Amino acid sequence: MDSSIQITTYWHSDPVVSEEVVMVSGSGFSSELIVHVAHTALPGKDLTSEILPDSKALKWKEAKILQASSDTLMFTIPKEFSMGIYVFKLSSGKLR
């Protein structure tokens, strides 16, 4: 994937539960993207610092991409994730 391409998201389907499909709209997508998903607890406290993409509190799992085009991406929430808040991030390489 060309590193000069900016990946932008402006919409995603919501709400979803485990094993359901998330559809993301944006730009700069390609079939080379990797989707990482993390799960955190149900709301009830301030989770702002916990759900930041670089948070050490999150355990990222690679999600299965079902479909990808330049402006739409579809992936599934992993089966083992219980109810809660799901966070995803898109990258063009493996998570370090």
PDB file of C-alpha atoms in Angstrom:
ATOM      1  CA  MET A   1       0.000   0.000   0.000  1.00  0.00           C
ATOM      2  CA  ASP A   2       1.277   3.451  -0.861  1.00  0.00           C
ATOM      3  CA  SER A   3       2.313   5.098   2.438  1.00  0.00           C
ATOM      4  CA  SER A   4       1.364   8.530   1.092  1.00  0.00           C
ATOM      5  CA  ILE A   5      -2.336   7.588   1.011  1.00  0.00           C
ATOM      6  CA  GLN A   6      -4.281   8.944   3.983  1.00  0.00           C
ATOM      7  CA  ILE A   7      -6.842   6.551   5.454  1.00  0.00           C
ATOM      8  CA  THR A   8      -9.957   8.414   6.590  1.00  0.00           C
ATOM      9  CA  THR A   9     -13.174   7.104   8.149  1.00  0.00           C
ATOM     10  CA  TYR A  10     -16.371   9.108   8.499  1.00  0.00           C
ATOM     11  CA  TRP A  11     -19.054   6.518   9.312  1.00  0.00           C
ATOM     12  CA  HIS A  12     -19.397   3.000  10.730  1.00  0.00           C
ATOM     13  CA  SER A  13     -22.373   0.788  11.464  1.00  0.00           C
ATOM     14  CA  ASP A  14     -23.485   0.839  15.075  1.00  0.00           C
ATOM     15  CA  PRO A  15     -24.548  -0.956  17.277  1.00  0.00           C
ATOM     16  CA  VAL A  16     -23.015  -4.369  16.644  1.00  0.00           C
ATOM     17  CA  VAL A  17     -22.335  -7.483  18.723  1.00  0.00           C
ATOM     18  CA  SER A  18     -19.830 -10.290  18.332  1.00  0.00           C
ATOM     19  CA  GLU A  19     -19.937 -12.136  15.001  1.00  0.00           C
ATOM     20  CA  GLU A  20     -21.824  -9.271  13.351  1.00  0.00           C
ATOM     21  CA  VAL A  21     -20.544  -7.292  10.386  1.00  0.00           C
ATOM     22  CA  VAL A  22     -19.234  -3.751  10.780  1.00  0.00           C
ATOM     23  CA  MET A  23     -19.397  -1.583   7.687  1.00  0.00           C
ATOM     24  CA  VAL A  24     -17.029   1.399   7.537  1.00  0.00           C
ATOM     25  CA  SER A  25     -17.225   4.252   5.020  1.00  0.00           C
ATOM     26  CA  GLY A  26     -14.305   6.515   4.260  1.00  0.00           C
ATOM     27  CA  SER A  27     -11.466   6.894   1.798  1.00  0.00           C
ATOM     28  CA  GLY A  28      -8.021   5.500   1.131  1.00  0.00           C
ATOM     29  CA  PHE A  29      -9.077   1.901   1.782  1.00  0.00           C
ATOM     30  CA  SER A  30      -7.619  -1.076  -0.045  1.00  0.00           C
ATOM     31  CA  SER A  31      -7.559  -4.849   0.162  1.00  0.00           C
ATOM     32  CA  GLU A  32      -4.127  -4.523   1.818  1.00  0.00           C
ATOM     33  CA  LEU A  33      -5.566  -2.909   4.954  1.00  0.00           C
ATOM     34  CA  ILE A  34      -5.471  -4.744   8.240  1.00  0.00           C
ATOM     35  CA  VAL A  35      -8.265  -4.236  10.778  1.00  0.00           C
ATOM     36  CA  HIS A  36      -7.521  -4.588  14.470  1.00  0.00           C
ATOM     37  CA  VAL A  37     -10.382  -4.714  16.957  1.00  0.00           C
ATOM     38  CA  ALA A  38     -10.263  -4.402  20.737  1.00  0.00           C
ATOM     39  CA  HIS A  39     -12.920  -4.870  23.383  1.00  0.00           C
ATOM     40  CA  THR A  40     -13.399  -2.924  26.581  1.00  0.00           C
ATOM     41  CA  ALA A  41     -15.930  -3.025  29.421  1.00  0.00           C
ATOM     42  CA  LEU A  42     -19.471  -1.788  29.343  1.00  0.00           C
ATOM     43  CA  PRO A  43     -19.884   1.956  29.873  1.00  0.00           C
ATOM     44  CA  GLY A  44     -20.272   3.323  33.361  1.00  0.00           C
ATOM     45  CA  LYS A  45     -17.000   5.107  33.926  1.00  0.00           C
ATOM     46  CA  ASP A  46     -14.848   7.522  31.971  1.00  0.00           C
ATOM     47  CA  LEU A  47     -13.188   5.286  29.369  1.00  0.00           C
ATOM     48  CA  THR A  48     -11.554   8.070  27.380  1.00  0.00           C
ATOM     49  CA  SER A  49      -7.959   7.081  28.133  1.00  0.00           C
ATOM     50  CA  GLU A  50      -8.757   3.353  27.941  1.00  0.00           C
ATOM     51  CA  ILE A  51     -10.147   3.404  24.400  1.00  0.00           C
ATOM     52  CA  LEU A  52      -7.490   5.534  22.720  1.00  0.00           C
ATOM     53  CA  PRO A  53      -5.937   3.570  19.830  1.00  0.00           C
ATOM     54  CA  ASP A  54      -2.477   3.558  21.430  1.00  0.00           C
ATOM     55  CA  SER A  55      -3.738   2.540  24.875  1.00  0.00           C
ATOM     56  CA  LYS A  56      -1.727  -0.252  26.505  1.00  0.00           C
ATOM     57  CA  ALA A  57      -4.955  -1.380  28.236  1.00  0.00           C
ATOM     58  CA  LEU A  58      -6.404  -2.687  24.952  1.00  0.00           C
ATOM     59  CA  LYS A  59      -5.684  -6.169  23.615  1.00  0.00           C
ATOM     60  CA  TRP A  60      -5.919  -5.944  19.826  1.00  0.00           C
ATOM     61  CA  LYS A  61      -7.093  -8.835  17.660  1.00  0.00           C
ATOM     62  CA  GLU A  62      -6.942  -8.926  13.883  1.00  0.00           C
ATOM     63  CA  ALA A  63     -10.463  -9.004  12.399  1.00  0.00           C
ATOM     64  CA  LYS A  64     -11.510 -10.872   9.287  1.00  0.00           C
ATOM     65  CA  ILE A  65     -12.127  -8.521   6.359  1.00  0.00           C
ATOM     66  CA  LEU A  66     -15.128  -9.615   4.313  1.00  0.00           C
ATOM     67  CA  GLN A  67     -15.035  -6.922   1.640  1.00  0.00           C
ATOM     68  CA  ALA A  68     -12.864  -3.926   0.811  1.00  0.00           C
ATOM     69  CA  SER A  69     -13.035  -1.201  -1.808  1.00  0.00           C
ATOM     70  CA  SER A  70     -11.532   2.284  -1.971  1.00  0.00           C
ATOM     71  CA  ASP A  71     -14.385   3.738   0.137  1.00  0.00           C
ATOM     72  CA  THR A  72     -16.052   0.842   1.993  1.00  0.00           C
ATOM     73  CA  LEU A  73     -14.742  -1.828   4.317  1.00  0.00           C
ATOM     74  CA  MET A  74     -16.625  -4.695   5.969  1.00  0.00           C
ATOM     75  CA  PHE A  75     -15.288  -6.852   8.806  1.00  0.00           C
ATOM     76  CA  THR A  76     -16.669  -9.016  11.602  1.00  0.00           C
ATOM     77  CA  ILE A  77     -16.408  -8.566  15.356  1.00  0.00           C
ATOM     78  CA  PRO A  78     -14.557 -11.603  16.779  1.00  0.00           C
ATOM     79  CA  LYS A  79     -16.755 -14.359  18.194  1.00  0.00           C
ATOM     80  CA  GLU A  80     -15.056 -14.370  21.594  1.00  0.00           C
ATOM     81  CA  PHE A  81     -15.824 -10.702  22.321  1.00  0.00           C
ATOM     82  CA  SER A  82     -18.587 -10.235  24.911  1.00  0.00           C
ATOM     83  CA  MET A  83     -20.929  -7.251  25.142  1.00  0.00           C
ATOM     84  CA  GLY A  84     -19.149  -3.964  25.618  1.00  0.00           C
ATOM     85  CA  ILE A  85     -17.469  -1.269  23.620  1.00  0.00           C
ATOM     86  CA  TYR A  86     -15.517  -2.246  20.510  1.00  0.00           C
ATOM     87  CA  VAL A  87     -12.718  -0.109  19.150  1.00  0.00           C
ATOM     88  CA  PHE A  88     -11.159  -0.640  15.736  1.00  0.00           C
ATOM     89  CA  LYS A  89      -8.203   0.777  13.887  1.00  0.00           C
ATOM     90  CA  LEU A  90      -7.040   0.408  10.332  1.00  0.00           C
ATOM     91  CA  SER A  91      -3.424  -0.025   9.352  1.00  0.00           C
ATOM     92  CA  SER A  92      -1.388  -0.979   6.351  1.00  0.00           C
ATOM     93  CA  GLY A  93       0.896  -3.319   8.309  1.00  0.00           C
ATOM     94  CA  LYS A  94       1.004  -5.682  11.257  1.00  0.00           C
ATOM     95  CA  LEU A  95       0.415  -4.226  14.716  1.00  0.00           C
ATOM     96  CA  ARG A  96       3.663  -3.840  16.627  1.00  0.00           C
TER      97      ARG A  96
END
